[in-house]
């Protein structure tokens, strides 16, 4: 059953209309119904910061791996404007739909010590939204 709901993604460049996807469980973790409990339970792993080569690297590897069931990943650094992270398509026919495809952007480079806080907003494919904020110390990789 397809839910007849439409959302205009506010805050994203070039607002897009979204329609809620069918939430029938597939057993392949392709829908918000299937991935939301995992992402909620692993919220502390949504992002990480790594100091490397004199720069801050902000990683969203965990979210990219669990991208099936998501329409968008939006984020803001240090309270700045929300931006959209590029999310690769989910291939439901692949043997491992959640495998991170070659060339997927899993990190972003920032000036050393500049990333103090990250806010992440997930738009699930059922049109629900989940938001979390992370302080640098909580997500800094050793």
XYZ file of N, CA and C in Angstrom:
426
model
N 0.842 -1.169 0.000
C 0.000 0.000 0.000
C 0.892 1.239 0.000
N 0.722 2.128 -0.930
C 1.489 3.359 -1.015
C 0.751 4.446 -0.253
N 1.449 5.051 0.686
C 0.857 6.132 1.462
C 0.842 7.372 0.591
N -0.285 8.015 0.479
C -0.417 9.188 -0.378
C -0.107 10.446 0.411
N 1.149 10.651 0.668
C 1.578 11.850 1.384
C 2.660 12.525 0.562
N 2.683 13.829 0.621
C 3.673 14.592 -0.122
C 4.336 15.575 0.828
N 5.651 15.732 0.688
C 6.397 16.667 1.522
C 7.243 17.533 0.611
N 7.290 18.805 0.890
C 8.224 19.673 0.205
C 9.429 19.807 1.114
N 10.585 19.384 0.631
C 11.808 19.397 1.435
C 12.280 20.834 1.587
N 11.887 21.468 2.669
C 12.268 22.847 2.940
C 13.717 22.889 3.373
N 14.387 23.952 3.023
C 15.775 24.102 3.432
C 16.746 23.501 2.433
N 16.300 22.625 1.583
C 17.184 22.054 0.572
C 17.160 22.971 -0.639
N 18.312 23.072 -1.294
C 18.375 23.892 -2.500
C 17.434 23.290 -3.530
N 16.554 24.116 -4.078
C 15.601 23.607 -5.054
C 14.660 22.611 -4.399
N 13.686 23.095 -3.669
C 12.769 22.228 -2.934
C 12.207 21.145 -3.846
N 12.071 19.938 -3.285
C 11.590 18.797 -4.039
C 10.338 18.252 -3.380
N 9.402 17.775 -4.183
C 8.249 17.093 -3.633
C 8.628 15.635 -3.445
N 8.268 15.084 -2.322
C 8.549 13.690 -1.994
C 7.239 12.982 -1.701
N 7.159 11.734 -2.064
C 6.006 10.901 -1.782
C 6.475 9.760 -0.895
N 5.712 9.459 0.140
C 6.077 8.364 1.036
C 6.105 7.058 0.265
N 7.126 6.262 0.536
C 7.282 4.957 -0.104
C 6.455 3.901 0.628
N 6.164 2.830 -0.069
C 5.511 1.662 0.523
C 6.415 1.138 1.639
N 5.856 0.881 2.810
C 6.642 0.463 3.966
C 6.515 -1.034 4.266
N 6.094 -1.812 3.296
C 6.022 -3.257 3.491
C 7.429 -3.782 3.706
N 7.681 -4.432 4.841
C 9.034 -4.951 5.103
C 9.475 -5.946 4.034
N 10.727 -5.812 3.637
C 11.291 -6.684 2.600
C 12.268 -7.700 3.167
N 12.734 -7.460 4.381
C 13.773 -8.321 4.941
C 15.146 -7.952 4.429
N 15.207 -6.955 3.515
C 16.488 -6.510 2.955
C 16.872 -5.124 3.472
N 16.123 -4.584 4.439
C 16.391 -3.273 5.023
C 16.403 -2.178 3.963
N 15.271 -2.083 3.261
C 15.127 -1.126 2.170
C 14.167 0.017 2.486
N 13.489 -0.038 3.619
C 12.463 0.955 3.934
C 12.754 1.629 5.275
N 12.118 2.766 5.485
C 12.247 3.457 6.766
C 11.809 2.561 7.914
N 10.753 1.795 7.702
C 10.261 0.882 8.738
C 11.356 -0.079 9.184
N 12.206 -0.502 8.256
C 13.260 -1.469 8.568
C 14.535 -0.817 9.091
N 14.901 0.350 8.566
C 16.189 0.944 8.963
C 16.089 1.926 10.130
N 14.912 2.525 10.353
C 14.782 3.494 11.446
C 15.175 2.902 12.795
N 14.722 1.692 13.161
C 15.123 1.157 14.470
C 16.640 0.989 14.596
N 17.287 0.638 13.517
C 18.743 0.474 13.539
C 19.420 1.831 13.675
N 18.994 2.792 12.870
C 19.609 4.119 12.933
C 19.311 4.816 14.258
N 18.141 4.594 14.812
C 17.827 5.180 16.112
C 18.718 4.578 17.195
N 18.894 3.268 17.143
C 19.719 2.585 18.152
C 21.200 2.919 18.020
N 21.617 3.279 16.822
C 23.041 3.558 16.571
C 23.290 5.038 16.298
N 22.429 5.879 16.817
C 22.515 7.332 16.592
C 23.915 7.893 16.885
N 24.585 7.381 17.891
C 25.919 7.879 18.251
C 26.942 7.630 17.140
N 26.604 6.784 16.186
C 27.519 6.461 15.082
C 27.180 7.174 13.778
N 26.183 8.051 13.778
C 25.775 8.706 12.543
C 26.915 9.481 11.905
N 27.687 10.177 12.716
C 28.799 10.987 12.197
C 30.017 10.771 13.074
N 31.156 11.089 12.507
C 32.386 11.107 13.305
C 33.310 12.170 12.725
N 34.217 12.624 13.578
C 35.231 13.599 13.166
C 36.586 12.953 13.392
N 37.442 13.089 12.403
C 38.803 12.558 12.501
C 39.770 13.687 12.184
N 40.770 13.840 13.040
C 41.842 14.797 12.761
C 42.882 14.049 11.934
N 43.123 14.533 10.721
C 44.038 13.824 9.831
C 44.694 14.812 8.877
N 45.996 14.745 8.778
C 46.723 15.589 7.832
C 46.512 17.069 8.056
N 46.322 17.479 9.311
C 46.126 18.891 9.602
C 44.742 19.400 9.253
N 43.768 18.501 9.119
C 42.403 18.882 8.775
C 41.421 18.074 9.628
N 40.201 18.559 9.693
C 39.100 17.802 10.289
C 38.368 17.094 9.153
N 38.194 15.795 9.273
C 37.412 15.035 8.311
C 36.108 14.636 9.000
N 34.992 15.011 8.404
C 33.675 14.668 8.929
C 33.159 13.484 8.118
N 32.913 12.372 8.811
C 32.467 11.134 8.169
C 30.990 10.878 8.414
N 30.299 10.367 7.390
C 28.914 9.899 7.510
C 28.809 8.469 6.974
N 29.856 7.710 7.094
C 29.926 6.350 6.552
C 28.762 5.491 7.034
N 28.448 5.578 8.303
C 27.361 4.770 8.881
C 26.029 5.075 8.192
N 25.757 6.349 7.963
C 24.501 6.730 7.315
C 24.463 6.290 5.856
N 25.581 6.384 5.173
C 25.630 5.951 3.778
C 25.406 4.433 3.693
N 25.944 3.696 4.647
C 25.742 2.248 4.658
C 24.274 1.881 4.908
N 23.551 2.702 5.669
C 22.138 2.434 5.978
C 21.219 3.364 5.196
N 21.638 3.798 4.006
C 20.902 4.801 3.229
C 19.590 4.303 2.651
N 19.440 3.002 2.447
C 18.168 2.500 1.947
C 17.120 2.802 3.016
N 16.035 3.389 2.611
C 15.031 3.843 3.568
C 15.142 5.325 3.870
N 16.174 5.969 3.315
C 16.350 7.415 3.479
C 16.139 8.119 2.147
N 15.512 9.271 2.194
C 15.458 10.153 1.034
C 16.639 11.116 1.060
N 16.906 11.680 2.242
C 17.935 12.713 2.334
C 18.685 12.641 3.652
N 19.930 13.084 3.593
C 20.740 13.353 4.775
C 21.080 14.831 4.687
N 20.658 15.596 5.696
C 21.003 17.010 5.757
C 21.843 17.212 7.008
N 22.738 18.201 6.940
C 23.637 18.427 8.068
C 24.038 19.883 8.131
N 24.442 20.291 9.316
C 24.950 21.644 9.541
C 26.157 21.534 10.454
N 27.166 22.308 10.152
C 28.385 22.355 10.954
C 28.359 23.630 11.789
N 28.571 23.487 13.095
C 28.666 24.629 14.021
C 27.464 25.568 13.942
N 26.273 25.002 13.794
C 25.062 25.809 13.777
C 24.819 26.544 12.473
N 25.589 26.236 11.452
C 25.414 26.888 10.159
C 24.169 26.399 9.438
N 24.048 26.809 8.200
C 22.901 26.445 7.373
C 22.929 24.954 7.056
N 21.755 24.332 7.048
C 21.632 22.924 6.679
C 21.985 22.754 5.204
N 22.766 21.719 4.947
C 23.137 21.363 3.570
C 22.790 19.906 3.352
N 22.648 19.537 2.108
C 22.300 18.164 1.773
C 23.564 17.381 1.429
N 23.702 16.190 2.033
C 24.821 15.297 1.737
C 24.404 14.430 0.548
N 25.284 14.216 -0.427
C 24.920 13.356 -1.561
C 24.746 11.899 -1.114
N 23.570 11.366 -1.365
C 23.257 9.993 -0.971
C 23.150 9.131 -2.227
N 24.003 8.111 -2.340
C 23.918 7.228 -3.515
C 22.580 6.494 -3.544
N 22.141 6.157 -4.739
C 20.905 5.395 -4.892
C 21.037 4.038 -4.209
N 19.940 3.535 -3.736
C 19.859 2.200 -3.160
C 19.398 1.266 -4.277
N 20.131 0.193 -4.492
C 19.769 -0.773 -5.534
C 19.134 -1.990 -4.878
N 17.800 -2.056 -4.850
C 17.129 -3.160 -4.168
C 17.401 -4.517 -4.804
N 17.863 -4.525 -6.041
C 18.144 -5.785 -6.729
C 19.555 -6.292 -6.460
N 20.395 -5.479 -5.868
C 21.777 -5.886 -5.581
C 21.784 -6.947 -4.486
N 22.792 -7.799 -4.523
C 22.927 -8.835 -3.495
C 23.065 -8.203 -2.114
N 23.732 -7.057 -2.046
C 23.925 -6.318 -0.793
C 23.545 -4.855 -1.043
N 22.255 -4.536 -0.975
C 21.813 -3.172 -1.287
C 22.485 -2.086 -0.457
N 22.880 -2.402 0.770
C 23.473 -1.392 1.646
C 24.975 -1.229 1.439
N 25.590 -2.042 0.594
C 27.023 -1.899 0.353
C 27.311 -0.492 -0.177
N 28.357 0.103 0.320
C 28.705 1.458 -0.112
C 29.320 1.379 -1.508
N 28.713 2.047 -2.472
C 29.218 1.960 -3.841
C 30.539 2.713 -4.019
N 31.340 2.265 -4.967
C 32.579 2.964 -5.306
C 32.255 4.409 -5.648
N 33.072 5.307 -5.160
C 32.907 6.716 -5.468
C 31.932 7.455 -4.565
N 31.283 6.749 -3.643
C 30.354 7.429 -2.728
C 31.127 8.361 -1.812
N 30.601 9.544 -1.594
C 31.231 10.502 -0.683
C 30.868 10.124 0.742
N 31.872 9.716 1.517
C 31.624 9.319 2.906
C 32.255 10.289 3.896
N 33.051 11.251 3.419
C 33.607 12.257 4.320
C 33.756 13.581 3.603
N 33.937 14.623 4.431
C 34.101 15.988 3.940
C 35.242 16.619 4.727
N 36.027 17.448 4.085
C 37.208 18.056 4.695
C 36.889 19.461 5.208
N 37.357 19.743 6.430
C 37.208 21.063 7.051
C 38.551 21.470 7.654
N 38.693 22.739 7.955
C 39.924 23.243 8.574
C 40.147 22.573 9.934
N 41.400 22.384 10.272
C 41.773 21.731 11.529
C 41.111 22.399 12.723
N 40.464 21.602 13.563
C 39.845 22.099 14.787
C 38.595 22.925 14.593
N 38.135 23.062 13.357
C 36.998 23.947 13.093
C 35.641 23.315 13.377
N 35.552 22.005 13.330
C 34.256 21.344 13.524
C 34.043 21.111 15.017
N 33.144 21.878 15.593
C 32.855 21.772 17.023
C 31.508 21.111 17.301
N 30.604 21.204 16.335
C 29.266 20.651 16.519
C 28.681 20.303 15.161
N 27.964 19.175 15.094
C 27.326 18.732 13.848
C 25.876 18.395 14.157
N 24.969 18.956 13.367
C 23.556 18.599 13.457
C 23.214 17.808 12.209
N 22.518 16.699 12.400
C 22.141 15.825 11.290
C 20.630 15.661 11.301
N 20.046 15.744 10.125
C 18.613 15.551 9.951
C 18.409 14.503 8.868
N 17.700 13.439 9.212
C 17.408 12.372 8.257
C 15.963 12.489 7.810
N 15.747 12.466 6.511
C 14.404 12.396 5.949
C 14.221 10.967 5.454
N 13.384 10.226 6.175
C 13.131 8.832 5.821
C 12.175 8.757 4.637
N 12.125 7.595 3.994
C 11.259 7.459 2.824
C 9.773 7.302 3.180
N 9.444 7.347 4.474
C 8.032 7.424 4.879
C 7.664 8.866 5.228
N 8.579 9.785 4.981
C 8.468 11.230 5.184
C 8.631 11.661 6.630
N 9.015 10.758 7.510
C 9.322 11.157 8.877
C 10.736 11.735 8.919
N 10.995 12.529 9.949
C 12.281 13.202 10.088
C 12.845 12.882 11.469
N 14.128 12.636 11.522
C 14.819 12.416 12.792
C 16.047 13.316 12.805
N 16.245 14.018 13.918
C 17.335 14.980 14.031
C 18.161 14.676 15.268
N 19.468 14.882 15.143
C 20.368 14.727 16.289
C 21.519 15.702 16.142
N 22.038 16.156 17.288
C 23.206 17.032 17.307
C 24.324 16.349 18.071
N 25.543 16.589 17.623
C 26.713 15.928 18.188
C 27.802 16.952 18.458
N 28.338 16.927 19.651
C 29.479 17.765 19.985
C 30.752 17.059 19.543
N 31.762 17.821 19.188
C 33.021 17.290 18.691
C 33.582 16.184 19.590
N 33.651 16.428 20.872
C 34.251 15.455 21.798
C 33.532 14.117 21.769
N 32.222 14.131 21.498
C 31.451 12.893 21.499
C 31.661 12.059 20.250
N 32.111 12.687 19.144
C 32.252 11.950 17.884
C 33.671 11.966 17.336
N 34.611 12.473 18.131
C 36.008 12.552 17.700
C 36.638 11.173 17.743
N 37.167 10.737 16.616
C 37.832 9.440 16.531
C 39.217 9.545 17.172
N 39.623 8.492 17.871
C 40.964 8.542 18.492
C 42.074 8.507 17.446
